Phi, psi and omega in degrees: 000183174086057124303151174333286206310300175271023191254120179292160172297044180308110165268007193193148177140172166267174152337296249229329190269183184202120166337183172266307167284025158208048167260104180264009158332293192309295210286334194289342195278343173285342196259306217287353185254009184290321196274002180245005162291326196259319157245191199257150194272140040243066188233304176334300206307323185284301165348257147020300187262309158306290180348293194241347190065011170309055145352274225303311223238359185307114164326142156307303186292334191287324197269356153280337147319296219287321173313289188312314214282331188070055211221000141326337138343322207278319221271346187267165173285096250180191208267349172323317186279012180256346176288307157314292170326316179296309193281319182307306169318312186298296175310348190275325174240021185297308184336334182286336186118121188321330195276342195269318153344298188303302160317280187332296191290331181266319159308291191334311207285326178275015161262333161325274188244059122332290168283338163244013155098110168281085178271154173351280197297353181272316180309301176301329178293304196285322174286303158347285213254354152301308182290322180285335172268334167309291165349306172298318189292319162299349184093028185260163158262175185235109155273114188294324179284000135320281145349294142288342166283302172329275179335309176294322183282310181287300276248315193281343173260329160293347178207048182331328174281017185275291183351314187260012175290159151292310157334286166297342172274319182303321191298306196287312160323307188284329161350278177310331157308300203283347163289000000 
């Protein structure tokens, strides 16, 4: 474990410590127990685990299902949910006026992730798609492999030792790809 993927985006701090604002234990543990009063496990857990990328508390046997199924995916957190998020928020508040849609949706995605703790790939979605709604709002197109190279380029002066992970080159390689 300790892969790219759990390791956060320190943006202030000594090495070792981790901000205040992106411990997300606390604030996520209000929500995740709210959702586990109202439904019954494995639906909390799966709940849960899109929402937040919450693991810790997941029946064993469901998330070993999930490991066999090759369908683990799903519960981690990652730039899908800023995609979802981003995209729900817009349509919810296009009635406001495209540009205020844009705002709305662009505050949304960076208290998302705020809330749940800035990892990589969550960093990455957010610079992404932060840069495809500025864009919007000026009247630009989005290019994503653009994009993704900016997001890689901030991403690498706030933590220059990513550069030699393999991880973070895998991602942003299948990324680029995948654009």
């Amino acid at each position: 474990r300790g892969g790219l993927a759990e390791t956060p985006l320190r943006l202030s701090g000594s090495a070792g410590a981790r901000p205040p604002l992106m411990k997300p234990t606390t604030k996520i543990l209000i929500f995740t127990e709210k959702i586990n009063q109202l439904l019954p496990e494995p639906q909390a857990g799966l709940l849960n685990g899109i929402l937040f990328g919450e693991k810790a508390r997941m029946d064993g046997k469901f998330f070993d299902s999930l490991r066999r199924t090759g369908t683990l995916h799903v519960i981690a957190l990652s730039g899908m949910n800023i995609t979802i998020l981003v995209n729900l928020l817009g349509q919810m508040t296009l009635f406001l006026g495209r540009r205020k849609s844009i705002v709305l949706s662009l505050i949304g995605g960076i208290g998302f992730i705020w809330f749940v703790g800035a990892s990589a790939s969550v960093v990455r979605a957010g610079i992404m798609g932060g840069i495809t709604l500025i864009g919007l709002y000026f009247g630009r197109q989005s290019w994503a492999v653009l994009s993704l190279l900016i997001a890689a380029g901030v991403m690498l002066l706030f933590k220059p030792v990513w550069l030699f992970d393999l991880g973070f080159q895998v991602r942003n390689l299948l990324q680029m790809v995948a654009d």
